[in-house]
CSV table of C-alpha atoms in Angstrom, one decimal:
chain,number,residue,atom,x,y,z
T,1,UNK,CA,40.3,-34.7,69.0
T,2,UNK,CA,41.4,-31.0,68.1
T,3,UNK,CA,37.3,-30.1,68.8
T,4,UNK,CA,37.6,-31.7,72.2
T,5,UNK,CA,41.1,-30.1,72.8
T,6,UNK,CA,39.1,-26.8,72.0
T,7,UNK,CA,36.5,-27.2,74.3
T,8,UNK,CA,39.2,-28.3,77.1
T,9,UNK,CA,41.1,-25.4,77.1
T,10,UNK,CA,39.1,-22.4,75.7
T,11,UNK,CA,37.5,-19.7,78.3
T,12,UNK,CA,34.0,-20.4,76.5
T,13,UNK,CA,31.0,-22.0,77.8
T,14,UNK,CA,28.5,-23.7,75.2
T,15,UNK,CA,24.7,-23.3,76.6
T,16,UNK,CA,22.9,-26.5,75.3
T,17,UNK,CA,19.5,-25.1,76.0
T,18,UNK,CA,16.3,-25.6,75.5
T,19,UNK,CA,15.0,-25.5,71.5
T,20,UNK,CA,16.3,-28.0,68.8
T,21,UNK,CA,15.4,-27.6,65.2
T,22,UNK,CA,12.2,-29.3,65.0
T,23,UNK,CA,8.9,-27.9,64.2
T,24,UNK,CA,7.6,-28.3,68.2
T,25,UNK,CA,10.5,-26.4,69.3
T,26,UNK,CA,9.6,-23.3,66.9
T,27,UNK,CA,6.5,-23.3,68.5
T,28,UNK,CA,8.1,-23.4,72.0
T,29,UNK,CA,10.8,-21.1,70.5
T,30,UNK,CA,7.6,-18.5,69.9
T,31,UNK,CA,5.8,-19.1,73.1
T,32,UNK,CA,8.9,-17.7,75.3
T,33,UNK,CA,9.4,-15.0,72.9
T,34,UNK,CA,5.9,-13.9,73.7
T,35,UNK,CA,6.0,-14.4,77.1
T,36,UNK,CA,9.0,-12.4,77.1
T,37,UNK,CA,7.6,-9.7,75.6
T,38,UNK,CA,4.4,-9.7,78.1
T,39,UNK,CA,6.6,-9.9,80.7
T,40,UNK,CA,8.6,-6.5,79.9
T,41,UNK,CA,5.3,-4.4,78.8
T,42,UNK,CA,3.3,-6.1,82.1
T,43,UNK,CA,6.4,-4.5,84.3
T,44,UNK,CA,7.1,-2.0,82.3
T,45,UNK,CA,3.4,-0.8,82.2
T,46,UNK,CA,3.0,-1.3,86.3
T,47,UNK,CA,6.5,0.9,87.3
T,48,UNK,CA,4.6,3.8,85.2
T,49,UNK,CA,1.3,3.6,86.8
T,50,UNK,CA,2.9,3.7,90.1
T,51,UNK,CA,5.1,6.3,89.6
T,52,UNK,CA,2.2,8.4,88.1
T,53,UNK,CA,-0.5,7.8,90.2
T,54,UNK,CA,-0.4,9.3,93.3
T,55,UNK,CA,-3.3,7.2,95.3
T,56,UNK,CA,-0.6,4.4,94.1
T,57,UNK,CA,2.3,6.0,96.6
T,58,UNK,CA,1.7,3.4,99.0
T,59,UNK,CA,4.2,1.1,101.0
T,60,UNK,CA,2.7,-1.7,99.1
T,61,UNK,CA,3.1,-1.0,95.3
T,62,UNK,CA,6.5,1.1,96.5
T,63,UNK,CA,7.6,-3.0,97.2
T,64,UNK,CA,5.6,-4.0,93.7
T,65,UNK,CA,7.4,-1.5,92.0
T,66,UNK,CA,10.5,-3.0,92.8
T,67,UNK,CA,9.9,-6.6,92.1
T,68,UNK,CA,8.7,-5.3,88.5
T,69,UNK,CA,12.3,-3.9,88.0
T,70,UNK,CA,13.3,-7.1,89.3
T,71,UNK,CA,11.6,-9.3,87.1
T,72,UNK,CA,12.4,-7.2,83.9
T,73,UNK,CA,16.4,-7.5,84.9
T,74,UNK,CA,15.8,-11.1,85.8
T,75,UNK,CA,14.1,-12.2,82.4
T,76,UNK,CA,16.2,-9.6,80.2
T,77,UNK,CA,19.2,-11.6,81.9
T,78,UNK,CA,18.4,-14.8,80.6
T,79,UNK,CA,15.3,-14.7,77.3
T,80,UNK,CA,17.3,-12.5,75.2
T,81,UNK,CA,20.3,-14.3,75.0
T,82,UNK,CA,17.8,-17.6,74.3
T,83,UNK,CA,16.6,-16.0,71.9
T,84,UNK,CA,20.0,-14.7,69.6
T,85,UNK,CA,21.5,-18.2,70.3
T,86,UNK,CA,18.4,-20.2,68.4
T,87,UNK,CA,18.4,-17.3,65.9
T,88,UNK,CA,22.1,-17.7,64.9
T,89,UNK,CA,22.5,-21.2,65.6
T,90,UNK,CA,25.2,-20.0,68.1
T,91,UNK,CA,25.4,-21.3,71.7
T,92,UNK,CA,28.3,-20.6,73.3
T,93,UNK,CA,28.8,-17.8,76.2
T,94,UNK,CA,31.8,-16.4,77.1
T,95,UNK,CA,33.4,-16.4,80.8
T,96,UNK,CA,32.8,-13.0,81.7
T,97,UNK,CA,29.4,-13.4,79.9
T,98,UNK,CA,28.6,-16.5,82.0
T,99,UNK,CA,29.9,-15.0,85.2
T,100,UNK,CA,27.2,-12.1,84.5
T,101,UNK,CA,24.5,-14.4,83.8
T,102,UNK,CA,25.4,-15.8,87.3
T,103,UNK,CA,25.7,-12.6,89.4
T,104,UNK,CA,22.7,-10.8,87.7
T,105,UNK,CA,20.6,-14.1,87.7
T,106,UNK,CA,21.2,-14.7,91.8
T,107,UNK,CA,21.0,-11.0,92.7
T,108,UNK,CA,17.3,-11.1,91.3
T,109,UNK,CA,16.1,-14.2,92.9
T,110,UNK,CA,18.0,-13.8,96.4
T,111,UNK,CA,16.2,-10.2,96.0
T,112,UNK,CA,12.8,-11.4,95.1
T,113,UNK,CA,12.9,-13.9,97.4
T,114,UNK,CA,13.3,-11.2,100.5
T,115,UNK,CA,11.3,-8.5,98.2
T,116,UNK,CA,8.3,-11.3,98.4
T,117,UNK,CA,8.5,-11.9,101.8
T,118,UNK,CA,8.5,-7.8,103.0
T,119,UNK,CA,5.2,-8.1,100.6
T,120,UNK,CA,3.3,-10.9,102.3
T,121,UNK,CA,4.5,-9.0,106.2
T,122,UNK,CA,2.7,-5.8,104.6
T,123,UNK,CA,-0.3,-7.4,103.6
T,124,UNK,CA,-0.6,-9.2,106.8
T,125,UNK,CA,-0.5,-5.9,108.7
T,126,UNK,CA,-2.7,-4.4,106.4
T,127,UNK,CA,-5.1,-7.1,106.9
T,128,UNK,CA,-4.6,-7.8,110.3
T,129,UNK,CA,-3.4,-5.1,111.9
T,130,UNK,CA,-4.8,-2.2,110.0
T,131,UNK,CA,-5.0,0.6,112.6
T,132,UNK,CA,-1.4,0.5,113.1
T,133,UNK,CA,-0.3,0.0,109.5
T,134,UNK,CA,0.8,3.6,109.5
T,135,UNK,CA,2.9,3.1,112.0
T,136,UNK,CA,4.1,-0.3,111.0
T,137,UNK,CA,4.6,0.5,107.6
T,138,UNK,CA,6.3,3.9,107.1
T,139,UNK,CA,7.6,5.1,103.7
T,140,UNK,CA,11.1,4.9,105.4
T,141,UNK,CA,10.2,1.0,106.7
T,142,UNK,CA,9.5,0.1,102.9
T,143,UNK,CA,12.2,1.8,101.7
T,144,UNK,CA,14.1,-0.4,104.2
T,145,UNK,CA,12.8,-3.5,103.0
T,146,UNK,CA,13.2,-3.0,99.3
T,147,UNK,CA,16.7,-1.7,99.7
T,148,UNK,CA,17.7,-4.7,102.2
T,149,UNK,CA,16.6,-7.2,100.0
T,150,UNK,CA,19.0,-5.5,96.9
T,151,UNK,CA,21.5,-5.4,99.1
T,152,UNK,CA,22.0,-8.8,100.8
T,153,UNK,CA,20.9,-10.1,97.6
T,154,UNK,CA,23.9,-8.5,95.8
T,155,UNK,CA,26.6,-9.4,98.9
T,156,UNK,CA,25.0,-13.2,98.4
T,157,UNK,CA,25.3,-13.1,94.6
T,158,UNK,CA,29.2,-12.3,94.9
T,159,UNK,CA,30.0,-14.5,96.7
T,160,UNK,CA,28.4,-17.6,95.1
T,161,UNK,CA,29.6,-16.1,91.8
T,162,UNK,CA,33.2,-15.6,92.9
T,163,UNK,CA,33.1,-19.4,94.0
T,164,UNK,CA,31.6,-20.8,91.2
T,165,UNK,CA,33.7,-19.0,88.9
T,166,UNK,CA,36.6,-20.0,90.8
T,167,UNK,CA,36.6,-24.1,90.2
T,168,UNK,CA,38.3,-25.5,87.5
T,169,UNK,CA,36.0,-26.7,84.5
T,170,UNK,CA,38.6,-29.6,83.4
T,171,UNK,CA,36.4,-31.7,81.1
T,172,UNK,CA,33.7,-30.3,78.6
T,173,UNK,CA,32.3,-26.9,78.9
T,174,UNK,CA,28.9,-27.7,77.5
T,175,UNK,CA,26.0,-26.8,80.3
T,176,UNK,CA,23.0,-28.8,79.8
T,177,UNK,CA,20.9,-25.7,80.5
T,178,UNK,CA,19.6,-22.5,78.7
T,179,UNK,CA,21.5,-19.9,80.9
T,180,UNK,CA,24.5,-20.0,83.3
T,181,UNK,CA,23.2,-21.4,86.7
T,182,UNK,CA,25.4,-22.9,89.3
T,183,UNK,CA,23.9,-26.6,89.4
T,184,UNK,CA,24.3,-27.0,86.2
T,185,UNK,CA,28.0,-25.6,86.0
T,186,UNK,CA,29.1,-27.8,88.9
T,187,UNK,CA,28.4,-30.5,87.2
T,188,UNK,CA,31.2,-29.8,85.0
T,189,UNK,CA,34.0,-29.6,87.5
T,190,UNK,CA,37.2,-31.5,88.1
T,191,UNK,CA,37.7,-31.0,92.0
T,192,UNK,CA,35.0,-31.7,94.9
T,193,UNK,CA,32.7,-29.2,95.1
T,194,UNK,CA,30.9,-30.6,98.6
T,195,UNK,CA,32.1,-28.2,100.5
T,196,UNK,CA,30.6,-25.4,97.9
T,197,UNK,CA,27.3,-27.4,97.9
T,198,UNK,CA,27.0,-26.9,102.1
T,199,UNK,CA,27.6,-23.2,101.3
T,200,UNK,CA,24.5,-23.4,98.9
T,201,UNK,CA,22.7,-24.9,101.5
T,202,UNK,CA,22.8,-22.6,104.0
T,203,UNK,CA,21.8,-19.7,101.1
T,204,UNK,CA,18.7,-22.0,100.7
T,205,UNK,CA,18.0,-21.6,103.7
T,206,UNK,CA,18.3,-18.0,104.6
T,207,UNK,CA,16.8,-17.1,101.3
T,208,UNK,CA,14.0,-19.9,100.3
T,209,UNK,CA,13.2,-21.5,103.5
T,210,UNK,CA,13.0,-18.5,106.2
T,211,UNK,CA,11.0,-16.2,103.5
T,212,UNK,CA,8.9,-18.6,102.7
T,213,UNK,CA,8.1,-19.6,106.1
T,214,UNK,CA,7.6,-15.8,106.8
T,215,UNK,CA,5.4,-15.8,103.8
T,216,UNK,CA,3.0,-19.0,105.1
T,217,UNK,CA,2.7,-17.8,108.7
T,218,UNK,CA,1.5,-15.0,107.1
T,219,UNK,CA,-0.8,-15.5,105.1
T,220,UNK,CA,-2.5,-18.3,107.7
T,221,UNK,CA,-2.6,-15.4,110.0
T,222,UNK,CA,-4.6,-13.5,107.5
T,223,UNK,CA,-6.9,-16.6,106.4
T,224,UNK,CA,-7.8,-16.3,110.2
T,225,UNK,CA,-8.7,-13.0,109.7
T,226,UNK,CA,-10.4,-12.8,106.8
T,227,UNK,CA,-12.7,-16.0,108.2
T,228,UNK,CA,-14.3,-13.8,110.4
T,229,UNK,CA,-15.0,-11.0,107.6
T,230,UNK,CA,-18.7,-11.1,106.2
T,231,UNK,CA,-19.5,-13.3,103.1
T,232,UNK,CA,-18.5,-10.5,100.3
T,233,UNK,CA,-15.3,-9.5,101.5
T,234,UNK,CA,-14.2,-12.8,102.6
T,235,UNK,CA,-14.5,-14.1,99.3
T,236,UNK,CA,-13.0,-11.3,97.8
T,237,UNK,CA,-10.3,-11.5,100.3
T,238,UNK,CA,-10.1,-15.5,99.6
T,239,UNK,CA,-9.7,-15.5,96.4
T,240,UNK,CA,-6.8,-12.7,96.0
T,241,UNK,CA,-4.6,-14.8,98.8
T,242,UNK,CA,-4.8,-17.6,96.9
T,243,UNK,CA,-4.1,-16.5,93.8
T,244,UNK,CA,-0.9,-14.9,95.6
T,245,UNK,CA,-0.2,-18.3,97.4
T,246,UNK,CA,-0.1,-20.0,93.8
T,247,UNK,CA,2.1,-17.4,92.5
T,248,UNK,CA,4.5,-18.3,95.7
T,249,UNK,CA,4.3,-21.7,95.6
T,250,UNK,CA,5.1,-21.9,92.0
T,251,UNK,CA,8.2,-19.7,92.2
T,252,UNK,CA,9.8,-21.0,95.4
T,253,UNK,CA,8.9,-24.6,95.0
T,254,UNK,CA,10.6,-25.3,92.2
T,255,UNK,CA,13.7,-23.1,93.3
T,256,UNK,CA,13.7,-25.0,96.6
T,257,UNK,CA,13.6,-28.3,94.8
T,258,UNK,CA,16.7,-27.2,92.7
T,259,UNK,CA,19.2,-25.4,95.0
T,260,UNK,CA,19.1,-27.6,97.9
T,261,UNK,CA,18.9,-31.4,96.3
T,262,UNK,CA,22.6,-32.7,96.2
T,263,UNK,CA,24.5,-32.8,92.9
T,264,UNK,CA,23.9,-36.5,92.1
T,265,UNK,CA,19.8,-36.1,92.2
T,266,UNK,CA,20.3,-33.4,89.4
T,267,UNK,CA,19.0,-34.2,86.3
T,268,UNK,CA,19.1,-31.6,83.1
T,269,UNK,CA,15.9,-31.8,82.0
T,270,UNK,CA,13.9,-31.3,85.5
T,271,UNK,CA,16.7,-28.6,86.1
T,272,UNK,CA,15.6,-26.8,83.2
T,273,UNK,CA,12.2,-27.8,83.2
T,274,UNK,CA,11.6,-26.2,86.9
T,275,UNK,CA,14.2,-23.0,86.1
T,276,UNK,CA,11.1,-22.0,83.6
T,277,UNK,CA,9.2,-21.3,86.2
T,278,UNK,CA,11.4,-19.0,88.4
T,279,UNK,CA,13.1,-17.1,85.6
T,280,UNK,CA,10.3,-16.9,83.1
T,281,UNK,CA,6.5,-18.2,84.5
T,282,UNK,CA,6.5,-16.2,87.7
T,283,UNK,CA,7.8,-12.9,86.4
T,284,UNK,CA,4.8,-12.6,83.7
T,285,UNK,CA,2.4,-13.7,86.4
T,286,UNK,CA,3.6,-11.5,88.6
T,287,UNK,CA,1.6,-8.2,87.8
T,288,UNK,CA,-1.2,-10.1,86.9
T,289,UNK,CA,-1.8,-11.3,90.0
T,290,UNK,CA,-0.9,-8.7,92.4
T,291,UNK,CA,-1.7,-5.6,90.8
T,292,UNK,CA,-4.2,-5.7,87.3
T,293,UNK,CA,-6.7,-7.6,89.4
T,294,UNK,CA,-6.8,-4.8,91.8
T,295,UNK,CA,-9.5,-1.6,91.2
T,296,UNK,CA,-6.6,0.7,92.5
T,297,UNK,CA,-4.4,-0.1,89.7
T,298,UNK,CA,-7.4,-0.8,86.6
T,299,UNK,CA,-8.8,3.2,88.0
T,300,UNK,CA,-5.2,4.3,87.6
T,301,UNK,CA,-5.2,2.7,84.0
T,302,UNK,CA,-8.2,4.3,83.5
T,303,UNK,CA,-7.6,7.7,84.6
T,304,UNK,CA,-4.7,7.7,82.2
T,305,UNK,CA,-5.9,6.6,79.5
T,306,UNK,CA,-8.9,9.6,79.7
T,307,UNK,CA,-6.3,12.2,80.4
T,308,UNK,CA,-4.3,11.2,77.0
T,309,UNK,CA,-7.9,11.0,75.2
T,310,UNK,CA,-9.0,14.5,77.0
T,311,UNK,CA,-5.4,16.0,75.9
T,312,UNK,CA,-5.6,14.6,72.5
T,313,UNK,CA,-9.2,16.7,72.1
């Protein structure tokens, strides 16, 4: 009874998670570890060779650069504190603590979301519209783009934290999840949150729906394009979209599916099952596929590594 009392009235949060003690969690335990690590060197690795390499000061990998910082904040928001909680056996998070998870956690995606849509408009105008790309694209029209989508991502973030922060948790403070995320915490409040859950809604839809429409119309406009390319290039050109539409789909589909369902269709194990994807899948992918597949970037790894070699001599 005095546990329960405790749990009632304490600021604390408990994070349930996602490992147990069993031998196939230790194996899951080690797999996000890794993928954390990847993830950090991948992004890491990418923000030098961009800021190094001057044939890489381009409107394009100025927007990559960017969601690499956004992905490192993203998964350094969430993995790390995963990773202490199974190592000490402790899961609980404290409000302010919680609170941060939530802000830094929907400042990234709300930004990526924009971030990934200025990407797909440059490639289309690149693609389709090369001649005037240097007019369309300016370094002060990226620098636009990359700072619009920090910003409106940060205004959004307040305010969804300030609101979910700001309902009373009257029953248990255990969140079937591994980080702080707003489904899961509404879940545990006292009053009706419907009015909240419209809000959420229309966030959806300015930052998942409109981007990613943005993002298909533009790459069907560059499909069309590239159809009329000859073979080598058109397969080329295939074959990097839709690696990038994979990448797309597999970050915003699962984030549609879980901020604009209604509360009662949630369940904790698809919630946390299709979170993997956004906060820790996507962001190791996301180098992979849209820069160390591309010459420009593997002759700027290159170039690099012969200078240290040369030096070293």
């Amino acid at each position: 009874m005095m546990e329960n009392e405790n749990h009632t009235f304490s600021s604390d949060f408990i994070l349930l998670g996602l490992f147990s003690s069993s031998q196939t969690s230790q194996v899951f335990f080690s797999f996000i570890f890794f993928i954390f690590i990847m993830t950090i060197t991948e992004n890491a690795l990418l923000i030098f060779l961009i800021h190094r390499d001057s044939r890489l000061h381009t409107p394009m990998y100025f927007l990559l650069s960017h969601l690499s910082f956004m992905d490192i904040l993203h998964i350094s928001n969430i993995v790390p504190k995963m990773i202490a909680d199974y190592l000490s056996g402790s899961r609980t998070i404290s409000f302010t603590g919680c609170g941060f998870q939530i802000f830094l956690s929907l400042t990234m995606l709300g930004g990526e979301c924009l971030l990934l849509a200025a990407m797909s408009y440059d490639r289309y105008v690149a693609i389709c519209h090369p001649l005037r790309y240097p007019v369309l694209m300016r370094d002060n029209t990226s620098g636009l783009l990359a700072s619009g989508s920090w910003l409106v991502g940060v205004f959004n973030s307040i305010v969804h934290t300030s609101f979910a922060l700001h309902f009373p948790f009257c029953h248990s403070r255990a969140i079937d999840h591994f980080f702080c995320e707003i489904p899961a915490m509404l879940k545990l409040s006292c009053v009706d949150t419907s009015r909240y859950e419209r809000g959420v809604y229309v966030s959806g839809i300015i930052f998942l729906l409109i981007p990613f429409s943005i993002i298909s119309i533009s790459y069907v406009q560059i499909l069309l394009t590239i159809f009329q390319m000859q073979a080598g290039a058109r397969q080329k050109s295939l074959s990097t979209c839709s690696f990038h539409m994979v990448v797309v789909i597999m970050y915003y589909g699962p984030f549609i599916f879980t901020y604009m369902r209604p509360r009662s269709y949630h369940t904790p194990g698809q919630d946390k099952f299709l979170a993997i994807f956004y906060t820790i899948l996507t962001p190791s992918l996301n180098p992979i596929i849209y820069s160390f597949r591309n010459k420009d970037v593997l002759m700027a790894v290159k170039n690099i590594v012969q200078n240290n070699f040369l030096n070293k001599k």
